[in-house]
PDB file of C-alpha atoms in Angstrom:
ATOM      1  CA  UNK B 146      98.639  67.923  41.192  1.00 93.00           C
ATOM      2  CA  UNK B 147      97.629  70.214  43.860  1.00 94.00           C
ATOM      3  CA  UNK B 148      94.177  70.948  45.090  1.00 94.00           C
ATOM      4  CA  UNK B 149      93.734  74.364  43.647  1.00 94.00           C
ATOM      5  CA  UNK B 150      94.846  72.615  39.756  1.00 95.00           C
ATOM      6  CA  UNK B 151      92.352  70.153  40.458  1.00 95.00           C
ATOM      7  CA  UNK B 152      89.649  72.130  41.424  1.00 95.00           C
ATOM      8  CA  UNK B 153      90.426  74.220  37.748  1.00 95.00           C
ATOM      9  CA  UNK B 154      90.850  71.447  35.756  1.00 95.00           C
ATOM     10  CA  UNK B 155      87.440  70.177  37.313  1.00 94.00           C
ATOM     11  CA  UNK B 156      85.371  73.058  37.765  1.00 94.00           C
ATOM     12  CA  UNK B 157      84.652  71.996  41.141  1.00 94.00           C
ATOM     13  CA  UNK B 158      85.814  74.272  44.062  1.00 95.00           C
ATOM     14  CA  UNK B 159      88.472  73.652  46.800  1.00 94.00           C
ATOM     15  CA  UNK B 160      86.070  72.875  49.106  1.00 96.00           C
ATOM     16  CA  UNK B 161      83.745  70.539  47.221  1.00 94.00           C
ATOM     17  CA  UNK B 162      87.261  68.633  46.958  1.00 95.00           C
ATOM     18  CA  UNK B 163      88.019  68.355  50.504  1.00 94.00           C
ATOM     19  CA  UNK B 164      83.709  67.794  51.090  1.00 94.00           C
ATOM     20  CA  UNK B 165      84.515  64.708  48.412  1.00 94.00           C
ATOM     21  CA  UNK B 166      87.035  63.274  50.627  1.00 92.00           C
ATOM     22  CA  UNK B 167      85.289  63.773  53.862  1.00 92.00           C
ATOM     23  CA  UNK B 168      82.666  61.548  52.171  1.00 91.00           C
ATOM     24  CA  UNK B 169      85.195  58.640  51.164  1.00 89.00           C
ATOM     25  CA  UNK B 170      84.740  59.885  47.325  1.00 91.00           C
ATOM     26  CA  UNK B 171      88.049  61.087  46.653  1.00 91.00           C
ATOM     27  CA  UNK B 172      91.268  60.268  48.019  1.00 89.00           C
ATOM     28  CA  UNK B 173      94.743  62.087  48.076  1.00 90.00           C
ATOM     29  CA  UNK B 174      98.156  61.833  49.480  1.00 91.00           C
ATOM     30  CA  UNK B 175      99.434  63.701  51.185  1.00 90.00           C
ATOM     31  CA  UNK B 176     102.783  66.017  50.965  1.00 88.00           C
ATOM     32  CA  UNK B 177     105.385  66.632  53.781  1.00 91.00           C
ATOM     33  CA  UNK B 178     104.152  69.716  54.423  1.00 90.00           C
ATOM     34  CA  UNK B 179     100.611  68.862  54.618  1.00 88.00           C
ATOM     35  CA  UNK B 180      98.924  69.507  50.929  1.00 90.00           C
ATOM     36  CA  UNK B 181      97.138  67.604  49.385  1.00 91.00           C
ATOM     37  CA  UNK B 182      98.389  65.744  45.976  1.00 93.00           C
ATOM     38  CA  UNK B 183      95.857  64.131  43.374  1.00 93.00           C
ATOM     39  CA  UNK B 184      97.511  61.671  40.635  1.00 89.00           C
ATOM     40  CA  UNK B 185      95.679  62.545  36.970  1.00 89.00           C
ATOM     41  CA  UNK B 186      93.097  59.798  37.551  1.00 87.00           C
ATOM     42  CA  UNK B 187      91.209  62.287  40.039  1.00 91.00           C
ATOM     43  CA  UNK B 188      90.430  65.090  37.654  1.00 93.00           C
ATOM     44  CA  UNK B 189      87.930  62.156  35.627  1.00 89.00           C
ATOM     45  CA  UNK B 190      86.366  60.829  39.217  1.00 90.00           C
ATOM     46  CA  UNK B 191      85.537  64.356  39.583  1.00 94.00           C
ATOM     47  CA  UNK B 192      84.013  64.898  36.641  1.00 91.00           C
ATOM     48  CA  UNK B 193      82.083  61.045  37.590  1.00 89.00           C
ATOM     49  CA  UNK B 194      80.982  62.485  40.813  1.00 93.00           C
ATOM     50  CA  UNK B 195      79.548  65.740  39.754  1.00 93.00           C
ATOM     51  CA  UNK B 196      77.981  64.162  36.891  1.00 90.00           C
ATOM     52  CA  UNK B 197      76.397  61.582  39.344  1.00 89.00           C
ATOM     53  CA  UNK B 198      75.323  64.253  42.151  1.00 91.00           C
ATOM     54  CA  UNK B 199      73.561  65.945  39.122  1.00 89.00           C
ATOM     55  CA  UNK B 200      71.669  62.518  38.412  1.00 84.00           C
ATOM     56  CA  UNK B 201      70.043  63.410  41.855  1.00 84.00           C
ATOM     57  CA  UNK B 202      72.416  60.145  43.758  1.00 86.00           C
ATOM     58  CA  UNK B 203      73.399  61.266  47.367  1.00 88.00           C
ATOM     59  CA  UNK B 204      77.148  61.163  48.475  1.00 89.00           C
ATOM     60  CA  UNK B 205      76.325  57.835  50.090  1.00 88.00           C
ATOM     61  CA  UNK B 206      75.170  55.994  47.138  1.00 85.00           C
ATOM     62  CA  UNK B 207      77.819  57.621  45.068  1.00 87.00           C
ATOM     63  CA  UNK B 208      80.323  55.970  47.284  1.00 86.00           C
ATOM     64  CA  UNK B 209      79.005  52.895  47.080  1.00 81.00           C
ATOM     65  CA  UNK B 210      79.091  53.022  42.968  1.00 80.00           C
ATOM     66  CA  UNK B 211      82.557  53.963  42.600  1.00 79.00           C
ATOM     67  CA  UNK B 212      84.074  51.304  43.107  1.00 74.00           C
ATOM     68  CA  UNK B 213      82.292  49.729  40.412  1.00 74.00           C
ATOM     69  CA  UNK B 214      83.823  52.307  37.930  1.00 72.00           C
ATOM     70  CA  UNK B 215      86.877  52.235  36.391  1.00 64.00           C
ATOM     71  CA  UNK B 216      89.237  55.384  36.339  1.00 57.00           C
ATOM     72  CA  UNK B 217      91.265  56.390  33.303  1.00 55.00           C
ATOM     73  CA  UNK B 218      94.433  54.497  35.144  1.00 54.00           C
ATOM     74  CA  UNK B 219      92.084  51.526  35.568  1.00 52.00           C
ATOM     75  CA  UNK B 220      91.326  51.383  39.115  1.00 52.00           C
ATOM     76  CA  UNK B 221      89.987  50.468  41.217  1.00 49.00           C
ATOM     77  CA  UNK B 222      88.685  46.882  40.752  1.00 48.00           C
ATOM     78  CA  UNK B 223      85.044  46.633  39.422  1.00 56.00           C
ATOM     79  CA  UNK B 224      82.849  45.094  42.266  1.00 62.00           C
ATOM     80  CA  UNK B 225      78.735  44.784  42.653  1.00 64.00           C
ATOM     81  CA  UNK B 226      76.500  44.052  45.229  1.00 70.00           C
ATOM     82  CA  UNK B 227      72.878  42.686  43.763  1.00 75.00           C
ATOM     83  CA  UNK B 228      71.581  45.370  46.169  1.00 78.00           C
ATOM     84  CA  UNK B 229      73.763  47.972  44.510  1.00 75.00           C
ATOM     85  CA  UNK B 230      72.565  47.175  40.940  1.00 77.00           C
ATOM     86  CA  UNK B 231      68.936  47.225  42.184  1.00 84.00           C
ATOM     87  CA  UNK B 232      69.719  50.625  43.636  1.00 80.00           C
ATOM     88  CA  UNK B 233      71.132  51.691  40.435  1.00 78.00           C
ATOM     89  CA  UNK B 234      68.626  50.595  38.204  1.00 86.00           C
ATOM     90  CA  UNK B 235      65.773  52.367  40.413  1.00 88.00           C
ATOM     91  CA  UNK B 236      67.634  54.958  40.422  1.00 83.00           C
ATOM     92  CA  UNK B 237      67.859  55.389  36.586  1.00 86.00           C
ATOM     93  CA  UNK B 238      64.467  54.424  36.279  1.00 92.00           C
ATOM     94  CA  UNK B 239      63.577  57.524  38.297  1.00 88.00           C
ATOM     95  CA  UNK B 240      65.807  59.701  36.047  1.00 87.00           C
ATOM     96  CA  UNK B 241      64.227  58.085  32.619  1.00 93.00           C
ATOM     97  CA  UNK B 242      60.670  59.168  34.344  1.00 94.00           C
ATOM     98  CA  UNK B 243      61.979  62.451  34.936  1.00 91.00           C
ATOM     99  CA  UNK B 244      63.358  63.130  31.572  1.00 93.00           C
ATOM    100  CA  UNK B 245      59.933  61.962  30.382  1.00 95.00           C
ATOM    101  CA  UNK B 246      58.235  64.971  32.891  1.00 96.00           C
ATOM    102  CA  UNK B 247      60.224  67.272  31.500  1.00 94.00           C
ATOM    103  CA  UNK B 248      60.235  66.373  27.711  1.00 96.00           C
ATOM    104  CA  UNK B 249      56.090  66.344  28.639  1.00 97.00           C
ATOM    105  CA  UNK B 250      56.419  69.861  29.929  1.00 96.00           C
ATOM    106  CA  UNK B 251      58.786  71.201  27.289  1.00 96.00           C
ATOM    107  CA  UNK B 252      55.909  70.586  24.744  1.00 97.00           C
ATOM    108  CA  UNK B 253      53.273  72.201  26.453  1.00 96.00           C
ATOM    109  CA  UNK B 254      55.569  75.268  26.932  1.00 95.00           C
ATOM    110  CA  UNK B 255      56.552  75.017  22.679  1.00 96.00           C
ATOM    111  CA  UNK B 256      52.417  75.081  22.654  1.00 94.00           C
ATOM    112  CA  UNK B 257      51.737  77.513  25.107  1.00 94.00           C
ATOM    113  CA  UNK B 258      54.412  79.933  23.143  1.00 94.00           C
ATOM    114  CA  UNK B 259      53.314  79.310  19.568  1.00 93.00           C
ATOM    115  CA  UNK B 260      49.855  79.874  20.402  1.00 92.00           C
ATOM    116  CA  UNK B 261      50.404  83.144  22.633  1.00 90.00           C
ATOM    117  CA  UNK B 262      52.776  84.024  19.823  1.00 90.00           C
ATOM    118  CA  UNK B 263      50.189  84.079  17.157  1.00 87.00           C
ATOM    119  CA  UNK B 264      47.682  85.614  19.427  1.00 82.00           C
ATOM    120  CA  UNK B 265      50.727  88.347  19.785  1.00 75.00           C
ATOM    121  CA  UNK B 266      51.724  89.012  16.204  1.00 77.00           C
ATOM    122  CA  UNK B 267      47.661  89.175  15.157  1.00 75.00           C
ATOM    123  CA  UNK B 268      47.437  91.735  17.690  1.00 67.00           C
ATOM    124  CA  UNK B 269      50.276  93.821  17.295  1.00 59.00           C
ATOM    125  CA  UNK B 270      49.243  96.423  14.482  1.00 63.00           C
ATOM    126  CA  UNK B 271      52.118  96.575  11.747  1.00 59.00           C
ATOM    127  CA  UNK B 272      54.132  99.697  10.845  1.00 57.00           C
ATOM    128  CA  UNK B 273      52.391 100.255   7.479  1.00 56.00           C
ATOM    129  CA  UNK B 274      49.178 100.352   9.305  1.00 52.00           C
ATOM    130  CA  UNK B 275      49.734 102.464  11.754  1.00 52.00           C
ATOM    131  CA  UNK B 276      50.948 105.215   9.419  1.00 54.00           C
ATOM    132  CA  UNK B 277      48.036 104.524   7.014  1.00 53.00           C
ATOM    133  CA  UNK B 278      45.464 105.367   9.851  1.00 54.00           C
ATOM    134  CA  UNK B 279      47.230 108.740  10.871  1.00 53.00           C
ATOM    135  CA  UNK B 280      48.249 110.145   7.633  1.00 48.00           C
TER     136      UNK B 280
END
């Protein structure tokens, strides 16, 4: 497939494709006249990369962990430093803490709300009152 099919089928734009391969993430071949041609394995190691970028993993560490994943056409070859693994388990560890942040902040908003919500409906004088003190 061409660039431009990839990038819909992805989501990702044309030039977070060619940004990919500029960082060794994603390969193509290319065509006699120059485009750029992506078998149907690249559409899932987009969808890989953008899902590890948004796990807060640089293009540099990215490229070092895909090689240990498998595509849909089962390449490439799964391979592991010890260094990598350490990487990738501080690196989850830091995403586990921030989940915990956020759940932690989440509940203090659901607090925050209910309780300025109640202060807000006490406040707020109802129809039937309203009508009863004017009429």
């Amino acid at each position: 497939m061409r660039i431009g099919e990839l990038a819909r089928r992805s989501g990702v734009s044309e030039r977070s494709l060619r940004y990919y391969e500029t960082q060794g993430l994603l390969r193509s071949e290319r065509t006699p006249g120059g485009q750029r041609q992506y078998g149907e394995w690249a559409v899932d190691r987009v969808i890989r990369i953008q899902a590890l970028y948004a796990a807060g993993l640089n293009s540099k560490k990215i490229a070092q962990l895909l090689p240990c994943m498998r595509d849909a056409d089962g390449a490439p070859s799964e391979i592991a430093t010890r260094r990598l693994v350490d990487d990738l388990t501080a690196e989850r560890d830091r995403i586990n803490h921030m989940i915990s942040d956020l759940i932690r902040s989440r509940e203090v908003l659901e607090d925050v709300i209910a309780t300025a919500s109640a202060v807000h409906a006490s406040a707020v004088p109802r129809a039937d009152a309203v009508g009863a003190n004017h009429g």
